[in-house]
PDB file of C-alpha atoms in Angstrom:
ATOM      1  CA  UNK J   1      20.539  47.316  57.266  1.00 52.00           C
ATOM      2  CA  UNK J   2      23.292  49.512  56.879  1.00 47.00           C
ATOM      3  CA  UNK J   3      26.528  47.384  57.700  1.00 51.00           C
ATOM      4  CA  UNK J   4      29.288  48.579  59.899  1.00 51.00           C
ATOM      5  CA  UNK J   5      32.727  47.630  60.002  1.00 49.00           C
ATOM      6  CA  UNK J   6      34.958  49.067  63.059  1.00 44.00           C
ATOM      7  CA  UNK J   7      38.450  50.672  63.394  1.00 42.00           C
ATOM      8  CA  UNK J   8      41.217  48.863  63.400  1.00 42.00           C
ATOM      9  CA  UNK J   9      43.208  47.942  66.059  1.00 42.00           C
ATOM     10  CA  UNK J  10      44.641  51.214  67.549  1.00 42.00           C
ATOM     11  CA  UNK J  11      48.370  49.931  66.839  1.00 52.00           C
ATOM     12  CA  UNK J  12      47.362  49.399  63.344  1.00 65.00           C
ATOM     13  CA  UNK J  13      47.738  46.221  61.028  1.00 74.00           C
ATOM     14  CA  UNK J  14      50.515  45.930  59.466  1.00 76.00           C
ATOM     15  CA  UNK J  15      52.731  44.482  56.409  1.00 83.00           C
ATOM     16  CA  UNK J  16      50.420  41.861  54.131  1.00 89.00           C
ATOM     17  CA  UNK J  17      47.072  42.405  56.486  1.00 91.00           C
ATOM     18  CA  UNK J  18      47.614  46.409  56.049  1.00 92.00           C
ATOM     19  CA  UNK J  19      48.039  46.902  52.411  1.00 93.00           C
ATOM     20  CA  UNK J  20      45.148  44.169  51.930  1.00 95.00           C
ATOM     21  CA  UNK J  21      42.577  45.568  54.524  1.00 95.00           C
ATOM     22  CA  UNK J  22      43.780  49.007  52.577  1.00 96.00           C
ATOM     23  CA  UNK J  23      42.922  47.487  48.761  1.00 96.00           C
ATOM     24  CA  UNK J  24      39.853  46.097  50.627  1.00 96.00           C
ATOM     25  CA  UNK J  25      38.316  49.429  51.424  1.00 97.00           C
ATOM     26  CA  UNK J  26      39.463  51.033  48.214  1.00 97.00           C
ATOM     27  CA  UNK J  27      38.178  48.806  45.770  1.00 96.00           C
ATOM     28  CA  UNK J  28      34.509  48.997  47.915  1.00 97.00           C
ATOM     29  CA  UNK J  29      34.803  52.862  47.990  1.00 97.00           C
ATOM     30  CA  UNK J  30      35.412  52.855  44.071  1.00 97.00           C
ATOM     31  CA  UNK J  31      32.477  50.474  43.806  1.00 96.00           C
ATOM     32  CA  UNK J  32      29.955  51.575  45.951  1.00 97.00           C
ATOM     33  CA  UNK J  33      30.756  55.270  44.590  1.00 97.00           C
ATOM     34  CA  UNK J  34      30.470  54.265  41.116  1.00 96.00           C
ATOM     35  CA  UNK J  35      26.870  52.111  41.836  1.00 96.00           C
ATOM     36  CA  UNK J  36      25.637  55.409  44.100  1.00 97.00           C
ATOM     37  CA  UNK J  37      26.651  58.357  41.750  1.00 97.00           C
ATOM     38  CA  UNK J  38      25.700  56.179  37.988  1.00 97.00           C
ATOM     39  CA  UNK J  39      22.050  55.222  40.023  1.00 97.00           C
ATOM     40  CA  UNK J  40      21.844  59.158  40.941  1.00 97.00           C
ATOM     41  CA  UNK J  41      22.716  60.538  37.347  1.00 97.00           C
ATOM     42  CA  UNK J  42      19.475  58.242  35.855  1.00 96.00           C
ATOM     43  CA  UNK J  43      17.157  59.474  38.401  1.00 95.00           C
ATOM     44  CA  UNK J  44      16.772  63.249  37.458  1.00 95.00           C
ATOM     45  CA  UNK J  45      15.694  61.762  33.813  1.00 95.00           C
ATOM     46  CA  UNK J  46      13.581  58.317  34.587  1.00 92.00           C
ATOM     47  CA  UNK J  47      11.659  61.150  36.590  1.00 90.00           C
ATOM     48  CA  UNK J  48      11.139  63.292  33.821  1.00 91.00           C
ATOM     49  CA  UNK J  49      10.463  60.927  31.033  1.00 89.00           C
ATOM     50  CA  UNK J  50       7.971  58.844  33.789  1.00 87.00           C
ATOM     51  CA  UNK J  51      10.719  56.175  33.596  1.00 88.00           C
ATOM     52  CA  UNK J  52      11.674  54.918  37.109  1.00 89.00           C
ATOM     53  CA  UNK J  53      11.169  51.580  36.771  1.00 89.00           C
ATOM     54  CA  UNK J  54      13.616  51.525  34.014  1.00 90.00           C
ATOM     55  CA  UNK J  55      16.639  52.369  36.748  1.00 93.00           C
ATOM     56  CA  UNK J  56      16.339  49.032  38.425  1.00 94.00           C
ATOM     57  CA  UNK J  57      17.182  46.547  35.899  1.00 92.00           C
ATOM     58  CA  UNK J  58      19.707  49.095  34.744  1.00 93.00           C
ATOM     59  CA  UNK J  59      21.573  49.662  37.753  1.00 95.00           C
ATOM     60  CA  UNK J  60      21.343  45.907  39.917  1.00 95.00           C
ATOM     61  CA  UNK J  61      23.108  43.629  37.741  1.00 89.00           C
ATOM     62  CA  UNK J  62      26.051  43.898  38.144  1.00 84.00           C
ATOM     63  CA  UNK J  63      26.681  46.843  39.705  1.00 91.00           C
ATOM     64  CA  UNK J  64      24.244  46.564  42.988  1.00 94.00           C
ATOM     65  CA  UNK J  65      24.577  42.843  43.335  1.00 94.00           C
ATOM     66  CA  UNK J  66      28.694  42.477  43.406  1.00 93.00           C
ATOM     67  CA  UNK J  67      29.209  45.598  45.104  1.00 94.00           C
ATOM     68  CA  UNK J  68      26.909  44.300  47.972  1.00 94.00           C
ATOM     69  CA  UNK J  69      28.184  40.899  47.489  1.00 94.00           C
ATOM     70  CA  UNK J  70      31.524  42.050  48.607  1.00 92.00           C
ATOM     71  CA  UNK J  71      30.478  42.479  52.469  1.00 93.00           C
ATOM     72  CA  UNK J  72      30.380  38.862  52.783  1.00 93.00           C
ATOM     73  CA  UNK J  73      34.325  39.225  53.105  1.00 95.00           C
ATOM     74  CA  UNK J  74      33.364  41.813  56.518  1.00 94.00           C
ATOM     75  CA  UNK J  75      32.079  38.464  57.826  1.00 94.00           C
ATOM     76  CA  UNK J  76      35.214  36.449  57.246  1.00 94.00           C
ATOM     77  CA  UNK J  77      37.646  39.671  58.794  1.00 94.00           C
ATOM     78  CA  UNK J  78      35.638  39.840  61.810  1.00 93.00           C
ATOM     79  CA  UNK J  79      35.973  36.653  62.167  1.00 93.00           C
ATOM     80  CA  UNK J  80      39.444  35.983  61.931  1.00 92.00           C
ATOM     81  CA  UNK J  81      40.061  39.529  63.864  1.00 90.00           C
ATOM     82  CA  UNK J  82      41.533  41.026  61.229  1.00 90.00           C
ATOM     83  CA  UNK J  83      39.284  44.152  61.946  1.00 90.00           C
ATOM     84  CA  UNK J  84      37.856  44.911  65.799  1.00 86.00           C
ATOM     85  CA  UNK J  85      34.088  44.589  64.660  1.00 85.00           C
ATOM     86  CA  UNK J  86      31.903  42.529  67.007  1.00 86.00           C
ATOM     87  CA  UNK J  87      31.036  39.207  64.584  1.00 91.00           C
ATOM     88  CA  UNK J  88      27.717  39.175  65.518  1.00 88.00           C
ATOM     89  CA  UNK J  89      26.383  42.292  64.598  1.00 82.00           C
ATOM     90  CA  UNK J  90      28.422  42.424  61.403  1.00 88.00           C
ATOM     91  CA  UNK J  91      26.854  38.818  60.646  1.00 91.00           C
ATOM     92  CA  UNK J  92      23.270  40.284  61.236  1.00 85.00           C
ATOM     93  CA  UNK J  93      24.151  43.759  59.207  1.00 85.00           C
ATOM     94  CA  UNK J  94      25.488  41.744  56.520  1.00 92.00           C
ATOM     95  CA  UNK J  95      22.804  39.078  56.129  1.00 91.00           C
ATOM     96  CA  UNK J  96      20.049  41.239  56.146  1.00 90.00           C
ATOM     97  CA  UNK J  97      21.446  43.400  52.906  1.00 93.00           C
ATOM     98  CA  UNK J  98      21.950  40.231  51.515  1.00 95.00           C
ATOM     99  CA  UNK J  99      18.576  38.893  52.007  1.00 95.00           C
ATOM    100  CA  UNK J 100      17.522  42.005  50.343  1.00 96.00           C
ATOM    101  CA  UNK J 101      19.750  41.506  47.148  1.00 96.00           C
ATOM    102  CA  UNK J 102      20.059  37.458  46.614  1.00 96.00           C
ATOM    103  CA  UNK J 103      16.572  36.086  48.571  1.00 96.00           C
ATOM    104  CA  UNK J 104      14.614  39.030  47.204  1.00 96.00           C
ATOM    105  CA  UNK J 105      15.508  41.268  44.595  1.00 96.00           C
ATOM    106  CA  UNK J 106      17.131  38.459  42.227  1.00 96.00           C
ATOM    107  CA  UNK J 107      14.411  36.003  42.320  1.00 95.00           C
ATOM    108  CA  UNK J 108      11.382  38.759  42.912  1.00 94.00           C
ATOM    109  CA  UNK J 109      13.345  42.182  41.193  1.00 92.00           C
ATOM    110  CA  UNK J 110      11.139  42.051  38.173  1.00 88.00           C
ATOM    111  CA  UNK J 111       7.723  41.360  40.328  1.00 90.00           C
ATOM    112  CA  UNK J 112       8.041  44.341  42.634  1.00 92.00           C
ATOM    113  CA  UNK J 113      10.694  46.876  41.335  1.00 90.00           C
ATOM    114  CA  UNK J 114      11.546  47.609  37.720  1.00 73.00           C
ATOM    115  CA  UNK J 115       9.196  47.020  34.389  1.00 59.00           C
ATOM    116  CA  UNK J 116       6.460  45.347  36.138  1.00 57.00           C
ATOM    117  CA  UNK J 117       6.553  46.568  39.826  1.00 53.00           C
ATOM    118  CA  UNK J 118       5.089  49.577  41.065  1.00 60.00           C
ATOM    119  CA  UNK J 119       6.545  53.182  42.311  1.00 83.00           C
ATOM    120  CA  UNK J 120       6.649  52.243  46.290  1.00 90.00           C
ATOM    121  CA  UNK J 121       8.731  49.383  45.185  1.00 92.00           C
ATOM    122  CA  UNK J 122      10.958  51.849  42.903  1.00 94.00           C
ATOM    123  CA  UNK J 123      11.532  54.358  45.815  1.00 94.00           C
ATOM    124  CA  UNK J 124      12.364  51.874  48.458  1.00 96.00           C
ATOM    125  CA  UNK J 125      15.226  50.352  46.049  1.00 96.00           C
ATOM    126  CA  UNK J 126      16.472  54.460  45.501  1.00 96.00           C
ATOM    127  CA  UNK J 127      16.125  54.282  49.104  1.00 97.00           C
ATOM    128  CA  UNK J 128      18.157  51.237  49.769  1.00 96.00           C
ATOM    129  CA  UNK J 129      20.961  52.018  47.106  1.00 97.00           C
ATOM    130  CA  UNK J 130      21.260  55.931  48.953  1.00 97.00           C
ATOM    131  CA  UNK J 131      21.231  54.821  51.929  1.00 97.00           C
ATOM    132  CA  UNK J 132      23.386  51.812  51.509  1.00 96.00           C
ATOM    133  CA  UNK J 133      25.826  53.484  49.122  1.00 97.00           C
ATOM    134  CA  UNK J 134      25.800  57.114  50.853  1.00 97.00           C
ATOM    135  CA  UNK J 135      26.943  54.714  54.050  1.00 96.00           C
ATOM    136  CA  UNK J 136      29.701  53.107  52.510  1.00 96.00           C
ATOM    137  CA  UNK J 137      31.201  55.546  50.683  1.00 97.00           C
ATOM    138  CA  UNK J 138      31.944  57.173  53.879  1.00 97.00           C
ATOM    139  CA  UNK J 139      33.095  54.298  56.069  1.00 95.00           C
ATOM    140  CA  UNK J 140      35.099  52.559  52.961  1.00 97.00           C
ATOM    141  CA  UNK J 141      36.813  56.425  52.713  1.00 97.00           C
ATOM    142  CA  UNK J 142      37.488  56.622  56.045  1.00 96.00           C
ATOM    143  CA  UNK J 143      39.004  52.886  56.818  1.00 95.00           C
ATOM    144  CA  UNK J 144      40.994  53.681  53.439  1.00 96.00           C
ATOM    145  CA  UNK J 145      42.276  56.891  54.331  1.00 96.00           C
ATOM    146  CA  UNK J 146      43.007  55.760  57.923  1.00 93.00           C
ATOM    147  CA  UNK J 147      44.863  52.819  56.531  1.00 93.00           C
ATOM    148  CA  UNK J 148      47.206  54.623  53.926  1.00 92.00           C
ATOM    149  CA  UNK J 149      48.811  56.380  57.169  1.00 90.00           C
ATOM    150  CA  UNK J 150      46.452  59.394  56.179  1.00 88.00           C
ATOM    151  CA  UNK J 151      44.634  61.883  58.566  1.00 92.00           C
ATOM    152  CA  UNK J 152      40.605  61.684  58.279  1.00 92.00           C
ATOM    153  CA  UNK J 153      39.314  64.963  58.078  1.00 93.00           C
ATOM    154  CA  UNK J 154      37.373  66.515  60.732  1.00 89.00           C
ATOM    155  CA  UNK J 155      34.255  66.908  58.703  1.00 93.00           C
ATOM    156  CA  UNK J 156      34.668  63.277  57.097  1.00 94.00           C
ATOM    157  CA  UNK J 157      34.914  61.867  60.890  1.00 90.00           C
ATOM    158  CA  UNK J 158      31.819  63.715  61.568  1.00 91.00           C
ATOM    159  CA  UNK J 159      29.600  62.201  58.780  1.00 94.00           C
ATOM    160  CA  UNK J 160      31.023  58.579  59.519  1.00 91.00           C
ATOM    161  CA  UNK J 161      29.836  58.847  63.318  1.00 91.00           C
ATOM    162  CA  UNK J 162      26.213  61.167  62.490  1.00 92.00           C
ATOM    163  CA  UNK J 163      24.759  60.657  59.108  1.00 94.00           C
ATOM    164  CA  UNK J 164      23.604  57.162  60.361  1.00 93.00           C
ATOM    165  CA  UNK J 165      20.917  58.527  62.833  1.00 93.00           C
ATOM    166  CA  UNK J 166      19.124  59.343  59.148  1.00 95.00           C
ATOM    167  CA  UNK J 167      20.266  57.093  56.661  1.00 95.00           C
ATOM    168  CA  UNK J 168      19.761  53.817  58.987  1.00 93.00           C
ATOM    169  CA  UNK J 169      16.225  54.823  59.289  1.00 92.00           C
ATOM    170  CA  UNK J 170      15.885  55.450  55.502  1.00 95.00           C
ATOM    171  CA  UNK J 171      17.848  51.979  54.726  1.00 94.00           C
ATOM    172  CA  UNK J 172      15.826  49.985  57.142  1.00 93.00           C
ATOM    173  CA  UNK J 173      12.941  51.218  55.762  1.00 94.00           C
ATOM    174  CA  UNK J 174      13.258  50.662  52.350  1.00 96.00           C
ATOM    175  CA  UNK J 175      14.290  46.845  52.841  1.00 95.00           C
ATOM    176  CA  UNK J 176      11.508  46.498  55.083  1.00 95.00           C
ATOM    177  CA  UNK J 177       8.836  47.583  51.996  1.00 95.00           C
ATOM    178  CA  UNK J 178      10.956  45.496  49.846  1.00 96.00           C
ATOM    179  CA  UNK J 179      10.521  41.956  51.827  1.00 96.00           C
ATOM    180  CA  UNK J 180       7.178  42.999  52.491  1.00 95.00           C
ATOM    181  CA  UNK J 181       5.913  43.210  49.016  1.00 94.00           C
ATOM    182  CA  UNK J 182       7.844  39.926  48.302  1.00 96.00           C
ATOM    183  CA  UNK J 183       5.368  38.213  50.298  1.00 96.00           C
ATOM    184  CA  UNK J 184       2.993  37.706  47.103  1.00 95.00           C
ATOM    185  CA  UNK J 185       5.593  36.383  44.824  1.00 95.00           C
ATOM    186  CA  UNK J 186       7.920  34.092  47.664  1.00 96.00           C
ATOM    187  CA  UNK J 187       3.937  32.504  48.647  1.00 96.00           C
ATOM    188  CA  UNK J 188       3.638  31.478  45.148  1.00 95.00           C
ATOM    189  CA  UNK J 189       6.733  29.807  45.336  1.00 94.00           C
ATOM    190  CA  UNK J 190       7.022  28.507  48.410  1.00 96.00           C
ATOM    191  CA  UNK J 191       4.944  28.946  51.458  1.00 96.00           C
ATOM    192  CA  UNK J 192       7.499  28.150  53.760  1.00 97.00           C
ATOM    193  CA  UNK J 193       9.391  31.082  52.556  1.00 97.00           C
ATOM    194  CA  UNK J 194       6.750  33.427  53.196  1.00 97.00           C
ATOM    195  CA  UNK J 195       6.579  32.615  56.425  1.00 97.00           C
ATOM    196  CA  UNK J 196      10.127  32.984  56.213  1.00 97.00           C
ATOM    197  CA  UNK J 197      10.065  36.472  55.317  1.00 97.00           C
ATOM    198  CA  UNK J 198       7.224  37.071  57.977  1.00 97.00           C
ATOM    199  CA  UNK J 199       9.621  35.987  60.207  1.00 96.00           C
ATOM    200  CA  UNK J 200      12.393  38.301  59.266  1.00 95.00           C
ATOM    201  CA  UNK J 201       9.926  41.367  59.566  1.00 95.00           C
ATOM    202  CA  UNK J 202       9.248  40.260  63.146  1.00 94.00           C
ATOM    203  CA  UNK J 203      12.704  40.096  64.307  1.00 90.00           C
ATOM    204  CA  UNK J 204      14.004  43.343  62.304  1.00 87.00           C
ATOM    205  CA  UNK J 205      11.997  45.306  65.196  1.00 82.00           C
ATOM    206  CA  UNK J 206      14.365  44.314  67.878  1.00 85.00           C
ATOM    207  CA  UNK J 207      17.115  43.388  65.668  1.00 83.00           C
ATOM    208  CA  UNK J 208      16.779  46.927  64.172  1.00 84.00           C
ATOM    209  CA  UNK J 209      16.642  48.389  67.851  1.00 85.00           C
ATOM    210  CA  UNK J 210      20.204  46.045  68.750  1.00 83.00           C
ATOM    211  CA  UNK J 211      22.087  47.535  65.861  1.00 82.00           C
ATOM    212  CA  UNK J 212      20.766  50.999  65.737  1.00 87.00           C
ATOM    213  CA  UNK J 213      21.672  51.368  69.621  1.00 87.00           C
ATOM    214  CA  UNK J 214      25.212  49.664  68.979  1.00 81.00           C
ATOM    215  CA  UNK J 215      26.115  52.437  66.504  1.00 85.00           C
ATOM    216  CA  UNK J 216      24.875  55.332  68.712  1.00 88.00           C
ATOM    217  CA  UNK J 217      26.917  53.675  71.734  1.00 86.00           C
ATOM    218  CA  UNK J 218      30.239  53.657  69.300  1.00 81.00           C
ATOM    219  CA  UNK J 219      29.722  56.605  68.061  1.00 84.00           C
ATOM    220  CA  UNK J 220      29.944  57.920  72.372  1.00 84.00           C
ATOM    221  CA  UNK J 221      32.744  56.058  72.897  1.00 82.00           C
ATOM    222  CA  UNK J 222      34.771  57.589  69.750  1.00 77.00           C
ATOM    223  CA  UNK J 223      33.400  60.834  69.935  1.00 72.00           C
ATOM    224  CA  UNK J 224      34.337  60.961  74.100  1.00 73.00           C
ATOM    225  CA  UNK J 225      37.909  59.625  73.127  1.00 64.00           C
ATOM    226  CA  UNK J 226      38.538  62.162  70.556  1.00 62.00           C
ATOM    227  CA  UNK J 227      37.308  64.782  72.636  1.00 59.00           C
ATOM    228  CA  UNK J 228      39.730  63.498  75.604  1.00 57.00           C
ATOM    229  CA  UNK J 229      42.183  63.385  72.766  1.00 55.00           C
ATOM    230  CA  UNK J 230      42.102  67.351  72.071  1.00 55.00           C
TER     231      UNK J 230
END
């Protein structure tokens, strides 16, 4: 699920906790740019040359896996309060990407995407890296632009708080198909997490409804204040 960190407090951090929060959001904007626009320049030609499968192991290790990795330190800012971002739902936005990278595409990746997986595996990692990485390349900017003192463009405001209503969709999707065909492969290792992964299907419904309906409700609230703003 696409993860969501919120704005910081409207006095600002300052000092150690600004410049840190600031390298924070760089270094994931460099990273999550580099993993989105290298995974974009090997599609044109894996599609050409019949080679899709071929952009998975390519593109996950490292790039995917310690890019996404990186969230887990959303976790720890939220809850400390370094950031204003409810715990829970960054908890829940967090674990389920990770679920997707370290419970199924590192021990299943070579099962159901890549060499030996199959084309509806391929698309729904293209779909998770766009989503995912078209996401957080526009948060990370913003939070990083915000925090060097900066003023966030009008039109770069405007994708943060509207380009979700599509890319959740596309992002929840794709790690949906991806768990799902891990069902095969995690049964052969361990029942228990199949039934795991059942599980987690099951409660992404509502937990897909709680999140989805959190970001349209803070998108109101910053959208009213900047109107009331002007």
């Amino acid at each position: 699920m696409p993860s969501k960190q919120a704005t910081p407090r409207p006095s600002g951090p300052t000092g150690l906790t600004r410049g840190y929060l600031f390298t924070y959001n760089t270094a994931n904007l460099l990273a999550w740019g580099t993993c989105l626009l290298y995974t974009a320049s090997l599609v044109p030609n894996a599609v050409a040359s019949k080679t899709l499968p071929s952009i998975f192991p390519t593109t996950f290790n490292p790039l995917l896996l310690a890019t996404q990795s990186l969230a887990l330190l959303e976790v720890l800012h939220s809850l400390v309060r370094l950031v204003r971002a409810p715990f829970i739902t960054t908890a829940m936005q967090v674990a389920s990407r990770l679920l997707v990278v370290w419970g199924i595409l590192v021990p299943f990746g070579g099962e159901i995407v890549g060499a030996r997986g199959t084309q509806v595996g391929d698309y729904a990692y293209l779909g998770c890296v766009a989503a995912w990485g078209v996401t957080e390349v526009i948060r990370y900017g913003f939070f990083a632009i915000t925090l060097s003192g900066g003023n966030v463009p009008g039109w770069w405001t405007w994708l943060r708080y509207n380009t979700f209503y599509v890319l959740y969709p596309i992002g929840i999707t794709s790690e949906c198909t991806l768990i799902f065909k891990a069902l095969g492969p995690a049964g052969e290792l361990n029942p228990l997490f199949q039934y795991f992964l059942i599980a987690v299907l099951v409660i992404y419904v509502p937990g897909s409804y709680i999140l989805y309906t959190h970001m349209i409700a803070q998108r109101r609230k910053v959208l009213r204040g900047k109107k009331r703003a002007d």
